[in-house]
Amino acid sequence: MPMNIGSMLKITNAWNTFKRNHPKFPAFCRAVSRKGIREGSILEISYVTPEGERLETNLKVKAGDLELLSQFMDLSQKK
């Protein structure tokens, strides 16, 4: 199902706001992109609540993950 122009504009505006609020995240994505995400790489993710509760996980990148990760990286680099 194709995305309409209004939805694309809304997502673009939200992404631009996100980048302004979190300028280190796109820079991090660009740095990772320069290194290249390869099969066997490990991505670590942590979430900390305002109360200090920490949730963490990691994933080992599989060949089938590379296309999705590439699309995410492309999105993060759009200006």
Coordinates of N, CA and C in Angstrom, one line a residue:
M1 N 0.8 -1.2 0.0 CA 0.0 0.0 0.0 C 0.9 1.2 0.0
P2 N 0.8 2.1 -1.0 CA 1.7 3.3 -1.1 C 1.3 4.3 0.0
M3 N 2.3 5.0 0.4 CA 2.2 6.0 1.5 C 1.8 7.3 0.8
N4 N 0.8 8.0 1.3 CA 0.4 9.3 0.7 C 1.3 10.4 1.1
I5 N 1.2 11.5 0.4 CA 2.1 12.6 0.6 C 2.0 13.2 2.0
G6 N 0.8 13.3 2.5 CA 0.6 13.8 3.9 C 1.3 13.0 4.9
S7 N 1.3 11.6 4.8 CA 1.9 10.8 5.7 C 3.5 10.9 5.6
M8 N 3.9 11.0 4.4 CA 5.4 11.1 4.1 C 5.9 12.4 4.8
L9 N 5.1 13.5 4.6 CA 5.5 14.8 5.1 C 5.5 14.7 6.7
K10 N 4.5 14.1 7.3 CA 4.4 14.0 8.7 C 5.6 13.2 9.3
I11 N 6.0 12.1 8.6 CA 7.2 11.3 9.0 C 8.4 12.1 8.9
T12 N 8.6 12.8 7.7 CA 9.8 13.6 7.5 C 9.9 14.7 8.6
N13 N 8.8 15.4 8.9 CA 8.9 16.4 9.9 C 9.2 15.8 11.3
A14 N 8.6 14.6 11.6 CA 8.9 14.0 12.9 C 10.4 13.6 12.9
W15 N 10.9 13.1 11.8 CA 12.4 12.7 11.8 C 13.3 13.9 12.0
N16 N 12.9 15.0 11.3 CA 13.7 16.2 11.4 C 13.7 16.7 12.9
T17 N 12.6 16.7 13.5 CA 12.5 17.1 14.9 C 13.3 16.1 15.8
F18 N 13.2 14.8 15.5 CA 14.0 13.9 16.3 C 15.5 14.2 16.1
K19 N 16.0 14.5 14.9 CA 17.4 14.8 14.7 C 17.8 16.1 15.4
R20 N 16.9 17.1 15.5 CA 17.3 18.3 16.2 C 17.3 18.0 17.7
N21 N 16.5 17.1 18.2 CA 16.4 16.8 19.6 C 17.6 15.9 20.1
H22 N 18.1 15.1 19.1 CA 19.1 14.0 19.4 C 20.2 14.1 18.3
P23 N 20.9 15.2 18.3 CA 21.9 15.3 17.2 C 23.0 14.2 17.2
K24 N 23.3 13.6 18.3 CA 24.3 12.6 18.3 C 23.9 11.3 17.6
F25 N 22.6 11.0 17.6 CA 22.2 9.8 17.0 C 22.5 9.7 15.5
P26 N 22.1 10.6 14.7 CA 22.5 10.5 13.3 C 24.0 10.5 13.1
A27 N 24.7 11.2 13.9 CA 26.2 11.2 13.8 C 26.7 9.8 14.1
F28 N 26.1 9.1 15.1 CA 26.5 7.8 15.5 C 26.2 6.8 14.3
C29 N 25.0 7.0 13.7 CA 24.6 6.1 12.6 C 25.5 6.3 11.4
R30 N 26.0 7.6 11.1 CA 26.9 7.8 10.0 C 28.3 7.1 10.3
A31 N 28.7 7.2 11.6 CA 30.0 6.6 12.0 C 29.9 5.1 11.8
V32 N 28.8 4.5 12.2 CA 28.6 3.0 12.1 C 28.5 2.7 10.6
S33 N 27.9 3.5 9.8 CA 27.7 3.2 8.4 C 29.1 3.3 7.7
R34 N 30.0 4.2 8.1 CA 31.3 4.2 7.5 C 32.1 3.0 7.8
K35 N 31.9 2.4 9.0 CA 32.6 1.2 9.4 C 31.9 0.0 8.6
G36 N 30.6 0.1 8.4 CA 29.9 -1.0 7.7 C 29.4 -2.0 8.7
I37 N 28.1 -2.2 8.7 CA 27.6 -3.3 9.5 C 27.7 -4.6 8.7
R38 N 28.4 -5.5 9.4 CA 28.6 -6.8 8.7 C 28.0 -7.9 9.5
E39 N 27.8 -9.0 8.8 CA 27.3 -10.2 9.4 C 28.3 -10.6 10.6
G40 N 27.7 -10.9 11.7 CA 28.5 -11.3 12.8 C 28.8 -10.1 13.8
S41 N 28.5 -8.8 13.3 CA 28.6 -7.7 14.2 C 27.5 -7.8 15.3
I42 N 27.8 -7.2 16.5 CA 26.8 -7.3 17.6 C 26.4 -5.9 17.9
L43 N 25.0 -5.7 17.9 CA 24.4 -4.4 18.3 C 23.9 -4.6 19.7
E44 N 24.2 -3.6 20.6 CA 23.8 -3.6 22.0 C 22.8 -2.5 22.2
I45 N 21.7 -2.8 22.9 CA 20.7 -1.8 23.1 C 20.4 -1.8 24.6
S46 N 20.3 -0.6 25.1 CA 19.9 -0.5 26.5 C 18.8 0.6 26.6
Y47 N 17.9 0.4 27.6 CA 16.9 1.4 27.9 C 16.9 1.6 29.4
V48 N 16.9 2.9 29.8 CA 16.9 3.2 31.3 C 15.7 4.1 31.6
T49 N 14.9 3.7 32.5 CA 13.7 4.5 32.8 C 14.2 5.7 33.7
P50 N 13.3 6.7 33.8 CA 13.7 7.8 34.7 C 13.9 7.4 36.1
E51 N 13.4 6.2 36.5 CA 13.6 5.7 37.9 C 14.9 4.9 38.0
G52 N 15.6 4.7 36.9 CA 16.9 4.0 36.9 C 16.8 2.5 36.5
E53 N 15.6 2.0 36.2 CA 15.5 0.6 35.8 C 16.1 0.4 34.5
R54 N 17.0 -0.6 34.3 CA 17.7 -0.8 33.1 C 17.3 -2.1 32.4
L55 N 17.0 -2.0 31.1 CA 16.7 -3.2 30.3 C 17.8 -3.2 29.2
E56 N 18.4 -4.3 29.0 CA 19.4 -4.4 28.0 C 19.3 -5.7 27.1
T57 N 19.7 -5.6 25.9 CA 19.7 -6.7 25.0 C 20.8 -6.5 24.0
N58 N 21.1 -7.6 23.3 CA 22.0 -7.4 22.1 C 21.6 -8.4 21.1
L59 N 22.1 -8.2 19.9 CA 21.7 -9.1 18.8 C 22.9 -9.2 17.9
K60 N 23.2 -10.4 17.4 CA 24.2 -10.7 16.5 C 23.6 -10.6 15.1
V61 N 24.2 -9.7 14.3 CA 23.7 -9.4 13.0 C 23.8 -10.7 12.0
K62 N 22.7 -11.0 11.4 CA 22.6 -12.1 10.5 C 22.6 -11.6 9.1
A63 N 22.9 -12.4 8.1 CA 22.8 -11.9 6.7 C 21.5 -11.3 6.4
G64 N 20.4 -12.0 6.9 CA 19.1 -11.5 6.5 C 18.7 -10.2 7.2
D65 N 19.5 -9.7 8.2 CA 19.2 -8.5 8.9 C 19.8 -7.3 8.1
L66 N 20.8 -7.5 7.3 CA 21.5 -6.4 6.7 C 20.7 -5.5 5.8
E67 N 19.7 -5.9 5.1 CA 18.9 -5.1 4.3 C 18.1 -4.1 5.2
L68 N 17.4 -4.6 6.2 CA 16.7 -3.8 7.1 C 17.6 -2.7 7.8
L69 N 18.7 -3.2 8.2 CA 19.7 -2.2 8.9 C 20.2 -1.2 7.9
S70 N 20.4 -1.6 6.6 CA 20.8 -0.6 5.6 C 19.7 0.4 5.4
Q71 N 18.4 0.0 5.3 CA 17.3 1.0 5.2 C 17.3 1.9 6.3
F72 N 17.5 1.4 7.5 CA 17.4 2.3 8.7 C 18.6 3.3 8.6
M73 N 19.8 2.8 8.3 CA 20.9 3.8 8.2 C 20.7 4.8 7.1
D74 N 20.1 4.4 6.0 CA 19.8 5.4 4.9 C 18.8 6.4 5.4
L75 N 17.8 6.0 6.2 CA 16.8 6.9 6.8 C 17.5 7.9 7.7
S76 N 18.4 7.5 8.5 CA 19.1 8.3 9.5 C 20.0 9.4 8.8
Q77 N 20.4 9.1 7.5 CA 21.3 10.0 6.9 C 20.6 11.0 6.0
K78 N 19.3 10.9 5.8 CA 18.5 11.8 5.0 C 18.4 13.1 5.7
K79 N 18.6 14.2 5.0 CA 18.6 15.5 5.6 C 17.3 16.2 5.5

